[in-house]
Coordinates of C-alpha atoms in Angstrom, one line a residue:
Chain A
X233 CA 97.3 93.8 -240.0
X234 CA 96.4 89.8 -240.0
X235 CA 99.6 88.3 -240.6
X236 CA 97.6 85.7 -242.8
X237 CA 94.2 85.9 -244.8
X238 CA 93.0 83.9 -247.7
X239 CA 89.9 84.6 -249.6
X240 CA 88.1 81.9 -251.7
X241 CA 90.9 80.1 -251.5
X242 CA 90.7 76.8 -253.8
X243 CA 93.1 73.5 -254.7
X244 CA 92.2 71.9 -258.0
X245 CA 94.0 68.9 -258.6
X246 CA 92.1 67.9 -262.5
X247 CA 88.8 67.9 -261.2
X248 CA 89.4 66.8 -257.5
X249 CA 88.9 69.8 -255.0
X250 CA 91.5 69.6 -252.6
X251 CA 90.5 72.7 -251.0
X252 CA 87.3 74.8 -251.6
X253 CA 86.4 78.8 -250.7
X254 CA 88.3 79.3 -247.7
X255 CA 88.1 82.5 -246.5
X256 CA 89.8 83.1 -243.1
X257 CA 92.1 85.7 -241.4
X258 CA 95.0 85.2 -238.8
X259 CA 95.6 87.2 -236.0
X260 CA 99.6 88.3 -235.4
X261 CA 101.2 87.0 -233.0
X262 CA 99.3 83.6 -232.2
X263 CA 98.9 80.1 -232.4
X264 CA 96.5 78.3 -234.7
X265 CA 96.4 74.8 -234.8
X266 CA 94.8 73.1 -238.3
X267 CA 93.0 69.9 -237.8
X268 CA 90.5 67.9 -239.8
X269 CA 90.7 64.2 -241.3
X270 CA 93.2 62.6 -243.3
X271 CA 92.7 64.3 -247.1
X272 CA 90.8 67.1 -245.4
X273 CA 93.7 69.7 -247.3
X274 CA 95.5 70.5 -244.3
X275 CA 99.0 69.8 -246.0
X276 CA 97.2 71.5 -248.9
X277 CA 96.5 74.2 -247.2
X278 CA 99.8 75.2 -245.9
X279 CA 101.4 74.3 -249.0
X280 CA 99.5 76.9 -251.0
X281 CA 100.5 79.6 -247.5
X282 CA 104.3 78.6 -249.1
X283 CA 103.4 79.3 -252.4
X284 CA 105.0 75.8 -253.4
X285 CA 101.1 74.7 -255.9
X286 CA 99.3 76.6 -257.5
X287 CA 95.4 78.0 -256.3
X288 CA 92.5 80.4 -257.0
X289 CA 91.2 83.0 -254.7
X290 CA 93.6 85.3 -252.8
X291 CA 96.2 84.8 -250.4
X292 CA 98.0 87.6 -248.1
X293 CA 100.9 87.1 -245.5
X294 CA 101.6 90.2 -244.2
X295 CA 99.7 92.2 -247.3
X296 CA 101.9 90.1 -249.6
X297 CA 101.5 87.1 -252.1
X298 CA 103.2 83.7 -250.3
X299 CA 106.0 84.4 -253.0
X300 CA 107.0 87.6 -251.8
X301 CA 106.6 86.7 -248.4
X302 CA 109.3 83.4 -247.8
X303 CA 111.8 85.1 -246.1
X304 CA 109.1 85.6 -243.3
X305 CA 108.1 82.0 -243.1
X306 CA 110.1 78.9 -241.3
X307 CA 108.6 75.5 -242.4
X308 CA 108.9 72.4 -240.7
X309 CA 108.2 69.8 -243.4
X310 CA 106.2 66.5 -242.5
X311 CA 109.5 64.3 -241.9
X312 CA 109.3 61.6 -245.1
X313 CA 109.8 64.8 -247.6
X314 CA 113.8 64.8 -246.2
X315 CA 116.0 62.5 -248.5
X316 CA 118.1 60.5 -246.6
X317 CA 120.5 59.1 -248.6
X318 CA 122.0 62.7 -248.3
X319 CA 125.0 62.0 -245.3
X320 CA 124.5 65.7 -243.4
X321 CA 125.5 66.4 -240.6
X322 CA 123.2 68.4 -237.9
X323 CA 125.2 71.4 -238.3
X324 CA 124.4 71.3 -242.3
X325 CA 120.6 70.9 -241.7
X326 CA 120.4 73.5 -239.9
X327 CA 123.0 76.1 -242.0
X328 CA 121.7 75.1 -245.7
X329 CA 118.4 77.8 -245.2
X330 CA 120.9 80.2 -244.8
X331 CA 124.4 79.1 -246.3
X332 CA 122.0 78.2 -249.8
X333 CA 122.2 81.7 -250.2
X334 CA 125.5 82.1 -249.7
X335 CA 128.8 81.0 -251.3
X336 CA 130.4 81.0 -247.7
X337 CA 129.3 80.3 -244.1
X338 CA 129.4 83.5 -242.1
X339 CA 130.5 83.5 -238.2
X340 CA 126.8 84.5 -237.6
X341 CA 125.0 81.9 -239.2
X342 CA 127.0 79.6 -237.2
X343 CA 126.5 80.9 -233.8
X344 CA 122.6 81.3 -234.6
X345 CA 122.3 77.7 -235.6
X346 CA 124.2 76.6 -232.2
X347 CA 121.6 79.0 -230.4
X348 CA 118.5 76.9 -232.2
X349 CA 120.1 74.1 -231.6
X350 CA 120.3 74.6 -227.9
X351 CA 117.1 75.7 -227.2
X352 CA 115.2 72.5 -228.6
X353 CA 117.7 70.9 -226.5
X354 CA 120.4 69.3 -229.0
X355 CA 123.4 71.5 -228.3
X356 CA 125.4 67.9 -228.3
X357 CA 124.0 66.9 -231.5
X358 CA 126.0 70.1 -233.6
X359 CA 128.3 67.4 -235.1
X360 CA 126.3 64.0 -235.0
X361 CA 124.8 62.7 -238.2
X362 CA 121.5 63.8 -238.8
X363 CA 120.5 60.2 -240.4
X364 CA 121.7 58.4 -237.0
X365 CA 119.8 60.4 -235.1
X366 CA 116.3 59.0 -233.8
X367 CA 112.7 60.0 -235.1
X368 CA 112.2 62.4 -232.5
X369 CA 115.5 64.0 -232.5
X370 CA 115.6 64.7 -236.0
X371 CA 112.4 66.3 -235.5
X372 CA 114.2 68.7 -232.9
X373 CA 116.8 69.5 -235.6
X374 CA 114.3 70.3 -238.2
X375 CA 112.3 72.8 -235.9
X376 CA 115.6 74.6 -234.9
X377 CA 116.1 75.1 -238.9
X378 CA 112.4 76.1 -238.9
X379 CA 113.8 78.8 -236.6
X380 CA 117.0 79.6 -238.6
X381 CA 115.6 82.9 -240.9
X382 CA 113.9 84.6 -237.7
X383 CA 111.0 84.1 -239.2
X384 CA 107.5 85.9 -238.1
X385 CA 105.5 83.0 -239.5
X386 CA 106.1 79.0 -238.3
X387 CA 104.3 76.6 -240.4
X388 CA 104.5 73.0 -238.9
X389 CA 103.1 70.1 -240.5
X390 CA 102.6 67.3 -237.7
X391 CA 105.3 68.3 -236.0
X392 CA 105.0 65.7 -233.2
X393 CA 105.0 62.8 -235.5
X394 CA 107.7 60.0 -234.1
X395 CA 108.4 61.9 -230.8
X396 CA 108.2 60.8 -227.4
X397 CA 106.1 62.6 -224.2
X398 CA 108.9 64.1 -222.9
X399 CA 110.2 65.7 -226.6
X400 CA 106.8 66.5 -227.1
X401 CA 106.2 68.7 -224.2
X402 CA 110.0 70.6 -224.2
X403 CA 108.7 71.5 -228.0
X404 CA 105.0 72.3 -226.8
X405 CA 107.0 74.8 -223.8
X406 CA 108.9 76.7 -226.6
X407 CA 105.5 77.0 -228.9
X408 CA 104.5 78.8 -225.8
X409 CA 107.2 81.4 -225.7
X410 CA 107.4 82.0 -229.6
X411 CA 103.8 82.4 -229.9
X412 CA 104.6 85.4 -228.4
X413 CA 106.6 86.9 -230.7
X414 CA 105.1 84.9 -234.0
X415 CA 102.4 83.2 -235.9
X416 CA 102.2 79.9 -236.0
X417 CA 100.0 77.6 -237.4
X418 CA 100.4 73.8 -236.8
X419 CA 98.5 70.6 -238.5
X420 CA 98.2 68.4 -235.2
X421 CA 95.4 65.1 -235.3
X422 CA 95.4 65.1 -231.5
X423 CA 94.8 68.3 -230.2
X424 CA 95.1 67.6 -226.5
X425 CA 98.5 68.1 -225.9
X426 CA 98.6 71.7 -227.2
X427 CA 94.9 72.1 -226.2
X428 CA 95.9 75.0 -223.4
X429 CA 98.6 76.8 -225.9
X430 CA 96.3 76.9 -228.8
X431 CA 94.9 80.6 -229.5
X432 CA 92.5 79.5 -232.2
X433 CA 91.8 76.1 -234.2
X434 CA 90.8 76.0 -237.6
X435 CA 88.5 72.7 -238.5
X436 CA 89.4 71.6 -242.4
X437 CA 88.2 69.4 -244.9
X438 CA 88.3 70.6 -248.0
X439 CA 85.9 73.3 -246.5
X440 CA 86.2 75.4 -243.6
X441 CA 84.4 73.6 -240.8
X442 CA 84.8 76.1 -238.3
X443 CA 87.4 79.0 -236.8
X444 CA 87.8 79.8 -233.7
X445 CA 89.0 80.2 -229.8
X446 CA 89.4 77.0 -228.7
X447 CA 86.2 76.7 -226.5
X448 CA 83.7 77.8 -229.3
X449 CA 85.2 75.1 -232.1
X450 CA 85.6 72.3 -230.3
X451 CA 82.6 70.3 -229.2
X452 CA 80.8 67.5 -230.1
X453 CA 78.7 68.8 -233.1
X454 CA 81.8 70.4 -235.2
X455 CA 83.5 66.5 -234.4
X456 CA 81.1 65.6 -236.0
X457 CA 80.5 67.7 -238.9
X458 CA 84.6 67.1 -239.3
X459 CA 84.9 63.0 -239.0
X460 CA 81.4 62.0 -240.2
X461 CA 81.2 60.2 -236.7
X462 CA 80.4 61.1 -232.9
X463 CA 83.3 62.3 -231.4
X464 CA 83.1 62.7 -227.4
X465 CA 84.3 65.9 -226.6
X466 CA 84.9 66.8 -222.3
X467 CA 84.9 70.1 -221.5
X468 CA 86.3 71.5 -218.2
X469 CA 85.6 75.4 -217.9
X470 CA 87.0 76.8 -221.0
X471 CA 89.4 73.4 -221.7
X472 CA 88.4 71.2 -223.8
X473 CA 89.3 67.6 -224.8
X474 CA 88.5 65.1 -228.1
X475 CA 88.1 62.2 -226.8
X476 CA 89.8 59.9 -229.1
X477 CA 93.1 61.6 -230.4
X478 CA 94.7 60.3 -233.1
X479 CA 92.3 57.1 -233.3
X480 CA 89.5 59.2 -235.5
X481 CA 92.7 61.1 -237.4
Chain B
X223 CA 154.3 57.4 -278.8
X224 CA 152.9 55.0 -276.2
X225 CA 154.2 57.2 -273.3
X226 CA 152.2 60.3 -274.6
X227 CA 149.2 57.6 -275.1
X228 CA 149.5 56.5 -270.8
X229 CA 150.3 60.0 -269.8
X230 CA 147.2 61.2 -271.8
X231 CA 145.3 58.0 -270.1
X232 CA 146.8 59.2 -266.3
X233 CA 145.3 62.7 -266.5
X234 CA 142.2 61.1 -267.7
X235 CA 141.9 59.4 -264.8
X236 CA 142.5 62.3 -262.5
X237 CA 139.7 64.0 -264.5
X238 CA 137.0 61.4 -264.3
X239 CA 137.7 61.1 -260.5
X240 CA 136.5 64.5 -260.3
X241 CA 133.7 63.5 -262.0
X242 CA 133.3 60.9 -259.8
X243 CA 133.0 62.9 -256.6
X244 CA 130.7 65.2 -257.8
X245 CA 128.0 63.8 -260.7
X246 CA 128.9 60.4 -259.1
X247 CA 128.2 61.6 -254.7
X248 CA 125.0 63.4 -256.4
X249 CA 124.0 60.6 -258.2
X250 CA 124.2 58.7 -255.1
X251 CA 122.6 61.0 -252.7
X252 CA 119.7 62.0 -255.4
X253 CA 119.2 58.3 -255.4
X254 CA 119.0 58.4 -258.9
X255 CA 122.5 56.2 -260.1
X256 CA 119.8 54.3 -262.8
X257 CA 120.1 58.0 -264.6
X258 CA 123.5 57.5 -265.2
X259 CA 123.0 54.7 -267.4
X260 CA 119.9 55.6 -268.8
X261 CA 122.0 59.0 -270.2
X262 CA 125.1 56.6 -271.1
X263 CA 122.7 54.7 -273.6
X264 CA 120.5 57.7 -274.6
X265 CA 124.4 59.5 -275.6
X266 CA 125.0 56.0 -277.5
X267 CA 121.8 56.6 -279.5
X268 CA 123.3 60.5 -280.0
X269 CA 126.4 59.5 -281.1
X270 CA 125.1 57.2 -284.2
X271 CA 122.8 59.6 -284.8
X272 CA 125.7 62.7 -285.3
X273 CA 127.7 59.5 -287.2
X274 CA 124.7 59.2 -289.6
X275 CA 124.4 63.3 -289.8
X276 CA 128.3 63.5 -290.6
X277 CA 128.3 60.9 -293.5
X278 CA 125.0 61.8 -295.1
X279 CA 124.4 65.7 -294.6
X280 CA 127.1 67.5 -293.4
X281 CA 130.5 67.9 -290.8
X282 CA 129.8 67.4 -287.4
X283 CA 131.3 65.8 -284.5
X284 CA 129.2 62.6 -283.1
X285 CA 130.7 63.3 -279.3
X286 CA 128.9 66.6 -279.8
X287 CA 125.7 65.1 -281.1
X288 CA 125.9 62.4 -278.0
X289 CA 125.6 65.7 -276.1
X290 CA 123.2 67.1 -276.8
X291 CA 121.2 64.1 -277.2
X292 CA 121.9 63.4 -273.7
X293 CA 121.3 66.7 -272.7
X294 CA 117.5 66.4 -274.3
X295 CA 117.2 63.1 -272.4
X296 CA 118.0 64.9 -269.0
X297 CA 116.0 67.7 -269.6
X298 CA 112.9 64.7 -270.5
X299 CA 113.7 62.9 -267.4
X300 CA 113.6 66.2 -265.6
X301 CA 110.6 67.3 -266.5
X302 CA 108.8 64.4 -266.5
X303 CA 110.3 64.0 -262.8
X304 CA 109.0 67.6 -262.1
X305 CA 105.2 66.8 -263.5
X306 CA 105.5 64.0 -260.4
X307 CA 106.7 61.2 -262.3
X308 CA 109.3 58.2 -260.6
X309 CA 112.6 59.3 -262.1
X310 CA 113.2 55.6 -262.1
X311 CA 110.0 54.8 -264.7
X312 CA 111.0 58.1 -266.4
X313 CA 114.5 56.6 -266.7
X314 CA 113.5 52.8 -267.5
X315 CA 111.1 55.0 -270.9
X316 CA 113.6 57.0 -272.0
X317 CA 116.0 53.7 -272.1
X318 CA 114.0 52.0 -274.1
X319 CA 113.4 55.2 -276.4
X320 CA 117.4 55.5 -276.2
X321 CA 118.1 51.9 -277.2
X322 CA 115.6 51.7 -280.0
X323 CA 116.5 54.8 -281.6
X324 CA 120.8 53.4 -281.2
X325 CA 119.5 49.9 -283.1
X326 CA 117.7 52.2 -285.6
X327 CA 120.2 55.2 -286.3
X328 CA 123.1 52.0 -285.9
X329 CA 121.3 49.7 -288.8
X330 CA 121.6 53.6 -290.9
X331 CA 125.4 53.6 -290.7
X332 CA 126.4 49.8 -291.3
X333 CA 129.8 50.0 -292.0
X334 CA 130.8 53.0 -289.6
X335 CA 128.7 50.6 -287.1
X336 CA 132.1 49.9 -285.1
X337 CA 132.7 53.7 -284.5
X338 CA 129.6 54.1 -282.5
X339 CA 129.9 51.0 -280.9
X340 CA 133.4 52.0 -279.6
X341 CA 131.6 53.9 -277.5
X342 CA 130.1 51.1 -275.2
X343 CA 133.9 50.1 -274.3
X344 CA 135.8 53.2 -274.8
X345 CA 139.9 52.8 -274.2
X346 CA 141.7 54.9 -271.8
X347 CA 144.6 54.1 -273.8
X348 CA 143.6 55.7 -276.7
X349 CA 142.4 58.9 -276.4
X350 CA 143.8 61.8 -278.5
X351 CA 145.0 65.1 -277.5
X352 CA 141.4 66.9 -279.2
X353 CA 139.7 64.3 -276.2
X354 CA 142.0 65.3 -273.7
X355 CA 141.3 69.0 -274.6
X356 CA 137.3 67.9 -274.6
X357 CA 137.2 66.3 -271.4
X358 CA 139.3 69.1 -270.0
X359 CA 136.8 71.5 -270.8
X360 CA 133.9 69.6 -269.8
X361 CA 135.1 68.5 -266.3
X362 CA 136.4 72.2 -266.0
X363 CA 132.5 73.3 -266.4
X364 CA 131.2 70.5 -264.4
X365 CA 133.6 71.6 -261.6
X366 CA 132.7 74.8 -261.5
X367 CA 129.2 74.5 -261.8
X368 CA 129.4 72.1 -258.4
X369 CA 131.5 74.8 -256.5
X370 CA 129.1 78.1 -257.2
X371 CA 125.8 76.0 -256.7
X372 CA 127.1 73.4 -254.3
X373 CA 125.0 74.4 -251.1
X374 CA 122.2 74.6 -253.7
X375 CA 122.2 71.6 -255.3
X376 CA 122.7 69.8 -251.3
X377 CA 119.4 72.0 -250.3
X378 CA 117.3 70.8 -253.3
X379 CA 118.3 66.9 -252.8
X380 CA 118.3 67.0 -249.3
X381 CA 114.6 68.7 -248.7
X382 CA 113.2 70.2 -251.7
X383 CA 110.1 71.2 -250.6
X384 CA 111.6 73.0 -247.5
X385 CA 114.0 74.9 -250.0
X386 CA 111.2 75.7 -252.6
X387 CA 109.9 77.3 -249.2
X388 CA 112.8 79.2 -249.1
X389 CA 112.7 80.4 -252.6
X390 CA 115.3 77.9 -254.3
X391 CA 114.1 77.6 -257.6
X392 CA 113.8 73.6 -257.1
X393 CA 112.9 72.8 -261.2
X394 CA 115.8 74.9 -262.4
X395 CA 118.6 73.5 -260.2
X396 CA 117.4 69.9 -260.2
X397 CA 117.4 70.7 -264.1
X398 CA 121.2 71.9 -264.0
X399 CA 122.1 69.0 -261.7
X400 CA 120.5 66.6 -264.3
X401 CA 122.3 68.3 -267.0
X402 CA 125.6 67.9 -265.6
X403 CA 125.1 64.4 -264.9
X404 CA 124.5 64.5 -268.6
X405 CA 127.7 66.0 -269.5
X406 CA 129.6 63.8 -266.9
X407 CA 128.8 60.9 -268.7
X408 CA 129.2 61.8 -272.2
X409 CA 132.3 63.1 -271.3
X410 CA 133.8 59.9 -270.3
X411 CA 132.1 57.6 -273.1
X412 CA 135.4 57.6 -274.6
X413 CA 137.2 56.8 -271.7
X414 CA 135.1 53.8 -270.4
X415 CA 132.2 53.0 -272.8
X416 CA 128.4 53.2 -271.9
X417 CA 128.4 50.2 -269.9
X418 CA 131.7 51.2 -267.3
X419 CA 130.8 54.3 -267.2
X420 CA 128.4 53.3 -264.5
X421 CA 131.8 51.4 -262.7
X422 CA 133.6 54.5 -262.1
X423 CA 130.8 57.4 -261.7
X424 CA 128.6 55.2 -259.2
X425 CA 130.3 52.8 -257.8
X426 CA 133.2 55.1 -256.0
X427 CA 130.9 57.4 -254.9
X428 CA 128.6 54.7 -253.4
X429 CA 131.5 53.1 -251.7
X430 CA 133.0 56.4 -249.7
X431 CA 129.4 57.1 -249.2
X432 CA 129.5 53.5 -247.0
X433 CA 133.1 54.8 -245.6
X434 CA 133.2 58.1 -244.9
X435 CA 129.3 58.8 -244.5
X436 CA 129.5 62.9 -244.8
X437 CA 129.5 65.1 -247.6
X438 CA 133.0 66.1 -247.6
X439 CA 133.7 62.4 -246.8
X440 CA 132.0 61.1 -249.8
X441 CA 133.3 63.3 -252.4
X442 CA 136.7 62.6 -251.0
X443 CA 136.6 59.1 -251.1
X444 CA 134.5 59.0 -254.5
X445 CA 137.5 61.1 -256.0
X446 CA 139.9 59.2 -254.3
X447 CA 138.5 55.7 -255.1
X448 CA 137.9 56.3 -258.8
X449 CA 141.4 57.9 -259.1
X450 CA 143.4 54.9 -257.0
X451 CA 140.6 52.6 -259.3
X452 CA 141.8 54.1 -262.7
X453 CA 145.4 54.0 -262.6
X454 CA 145.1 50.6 -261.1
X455 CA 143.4 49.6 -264.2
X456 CA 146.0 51.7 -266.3
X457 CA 148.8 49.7 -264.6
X458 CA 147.1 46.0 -264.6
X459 CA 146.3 46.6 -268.7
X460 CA 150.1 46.1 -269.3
X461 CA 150.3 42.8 -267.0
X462 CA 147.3 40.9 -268.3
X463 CA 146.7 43.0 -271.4
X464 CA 142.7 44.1 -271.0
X465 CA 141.2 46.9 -271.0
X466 CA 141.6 49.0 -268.0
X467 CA 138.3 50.3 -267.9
X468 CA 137.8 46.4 -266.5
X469 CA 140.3 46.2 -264.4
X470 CA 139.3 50.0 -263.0
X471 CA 135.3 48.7 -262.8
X472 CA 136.3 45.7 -260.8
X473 CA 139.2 47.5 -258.6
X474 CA 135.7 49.8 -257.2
X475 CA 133.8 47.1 -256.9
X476 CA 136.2 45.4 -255.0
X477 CA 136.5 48.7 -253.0
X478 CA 132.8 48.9 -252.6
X479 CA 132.3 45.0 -250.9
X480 CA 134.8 45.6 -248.1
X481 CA 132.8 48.6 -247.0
X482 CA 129.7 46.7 -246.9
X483 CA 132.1 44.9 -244.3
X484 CA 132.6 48.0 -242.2
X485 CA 130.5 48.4 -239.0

């Protein structure tokens, strides 16, 4: 069973077509990363997964609608959707998917956030304040809540946004372990770093561009068919790099 | 008879310090503390509007009309908020609608006028047992409401597009939260007026939220701060004879510029 499919999916927004017949199925366990150019619907896209706007066509995650499914999904929100004027501490970020449910705070959510927490490598972070933390950090925090629900689904949305090499490759290493075990489908611009991780990519804008293993999708003619521009793409056996990154996103 | 009147005045105060640390902390961590005023002014408007009801049509009491008036507000502001509108415009509209509908339901009831306009100072001092019994009941519910939907309401502020993810209902409880603002402020109309009300349900709030910058912290230093605020105002009204609604507005103020002094 795909763990996601969609069929003719479409995003109205009045008469704007945010996304348009897209019709694609993914595997379970794997890794699909989402690119495409900036109002391409990737945001859109996993939105509609969430079942947070409304869409035609037909979406399945695990055989159900998106709003059956939540409790199987673990989102990691782009970062300027969290309000900061809220004074949390990292041990509340992490807690509030569970304790929200909850009118008290079981010993076992506790010790599960603490586990999360040490694996993206803020175990000394449990009491800090999540708004003195740095860009990247807080990014760390919000991808151990991701993993908070045990979910079988991860949906990131530029999860790499303000964090440095070294953040970016300790989060890149766990990707690698829980794709074993999970789905998880990432909006990146710059594919390279995950370029070696990535099971399939799925080229957006507003149509589907193209789905695939990493080898078949990305070369120069799909770059171009996705940016409207000539893309240099280097291939080395079945790697591949966009030359470029984030300056065509 | 005046003991009775500052005893009443006293337990007010405790009671708006609860409302303080929790429709005040929200307020202040929602980011939306222009709401408060905007509902102060649309509960004015109510209020002359249940004045004119009760002299032309039939019985009814103009606090409860200021409810529910306010209520409608909220619920405006909350759906228009929801349909992806800035709360703040949303606010700034239904201000305007508020204060022309006051100045029109006001002109209606010329010589009862004064009763209505009571409203905008309010007197802690003279509050009647029925008001006591009102804001009892009111804080009681607001109270309440905070404790069973607390974790809720901090989920929805915080991220509400993670926790409409997660299957919080984000409309509904944002919705709630804007109702109990609602009721937070009518209920203390006549305790402060429309214009202080802002003084002791934002500005405590905002200060702890500068001194103790947690959760917990804030809505222990919002109660704390409007509570130390109130009966400072209740205790300066007999030395320089003012309102203490004044005297409580300035006292957080005060409150609030030495924290902008803390590192």
């Amino acid at each position: 069973m795909p763990a996601i499919s969609t069929e003719n999916l479409t995003v109205q927004y009045g008469d704007y077509y945010a996304l348009e017949n897209l019709s694609v199925e993914i595997e379970h366990p794997s890794l699909v990363v989402i690119m495409g150019p900036n109002g391409a619907g990737k945001t859109t896209f996993l939105k509609a997964l969430l079942g947070l706007i409304t869409y035609s066509g037909k979406i399945r995650i695990f055989n159900k609608p998106p709003q059956e499914a939540r409790e199987l999904i673990g989102y990691l929100p782009q970062r300027d959707t969290i309000n900061m004027n809220v004074p949390l501490r990292v041990k509340d970020v992490l807690l509030l998917p569970l304790t929200s449910r909850s009118l008290s705070i079981k010993k076992e959510y506790v010790s599960l956030a603490k586990q999360n927490l040490s694996r993206v490598g803020m175990a000394e972070h449990w009491n800090s304040k999540f708004g003195a933390l740095s860009g990247g950090q807080q990014q760390r925090v919000l991808f151990a809540r991701a993993l908070m629900t045990n979910p079988k689904i991860l949906i990131l949305d530029e999860p790499f946004s303000a964090t440095d090499v070294k953040t970016k490759m300790s989060l890149i290493n766990m990707l690698h372990q829980l794709k074993k075990e999970m789905t998880i489908l990432i909006v990146l611009h710059d594919i390279n770093p995950m370029v070696e991780c990535t099971d399939r990519v799925l080229l957006l804008n507003k149509k589907l561009i193209a789905y695939g293993q990493v080898s078949e999708v990305i070369n120069e003619e799909n770059m171009a068919k996705l940016y409207g521009t000539h893309i240099p793409v280097i291939q080395r056996g079945n790697v591949c790099y966009v030359m470029g990154g984030d300056r065509h996103a | 008879m005046l003991d009775i009147l500052v005893l009443r005045g006293i337990i007010a105060v405790f009671l708006i310090s609860a409302v303080s640390a929790t429709v005040g902390s929200f307020s202040i961590f929602r980011g939306s503390t222009f709401f408060v005023s905007g509902i102060a002014h649309g509960a004015l408007a109510g209020a002359a509007l249940g004045i004119f009801i009760a002299l032309t049509f039939f019985t009814v009491d103009y606090l409860v009309v200021a409810l529910l008036f306010a209520i409608l507000f909220a619920l405006a502001i909350g759906y228009a908020s929801h349909r992806n509108e800035n709360v703040d415009v949303a606010v700034g509209i239904m201000f305007a609608v508020s204060m022309s509908l006051a100045v029109l339901f006001l002109s209606m009831i010329r010589e009862y006028a004064s009763v209505a306009w009571g409203l905008i100072i309010g007197d802690i001092l003279l509050l009647s047992q029925a008001d006591i019994e009102i804001l009892v009941v009111s804080v009681t519910f607001i109270v309440l409401i905070f404790l069973i939907f607390f974790r809720k309401f901090l989920y929805v502020v915080f991220d509400s597009e993670s926790a409409e993810a997660s299957g919080l209902h984000v409309f509904r409880y944002e919705t709630l939260l804007f109702i109990l603002m609602a009721v937070g402020v009518v209920s203390l109309l006549k305790c402060v007026g429309a214009i202080l009300v802002y003084a002791l349900l934002i500005i405590p709030a905002a200060a702890a939220r500068r001194a103790f910058p947690t959760v917990e912290g804030t809505i222990a230093g919002a109660f704390i701060i409007a509570l130390v605020s109130g009966l400072f105002g209740i205790g300066m009204s007999f030395v320089v004879n003012v309102a203490p609604s004044s005297m409580a507005g300035l006292f957080a103020a005060g409150v609030y510029a030495l924290t902008l002094f803390r590192k």
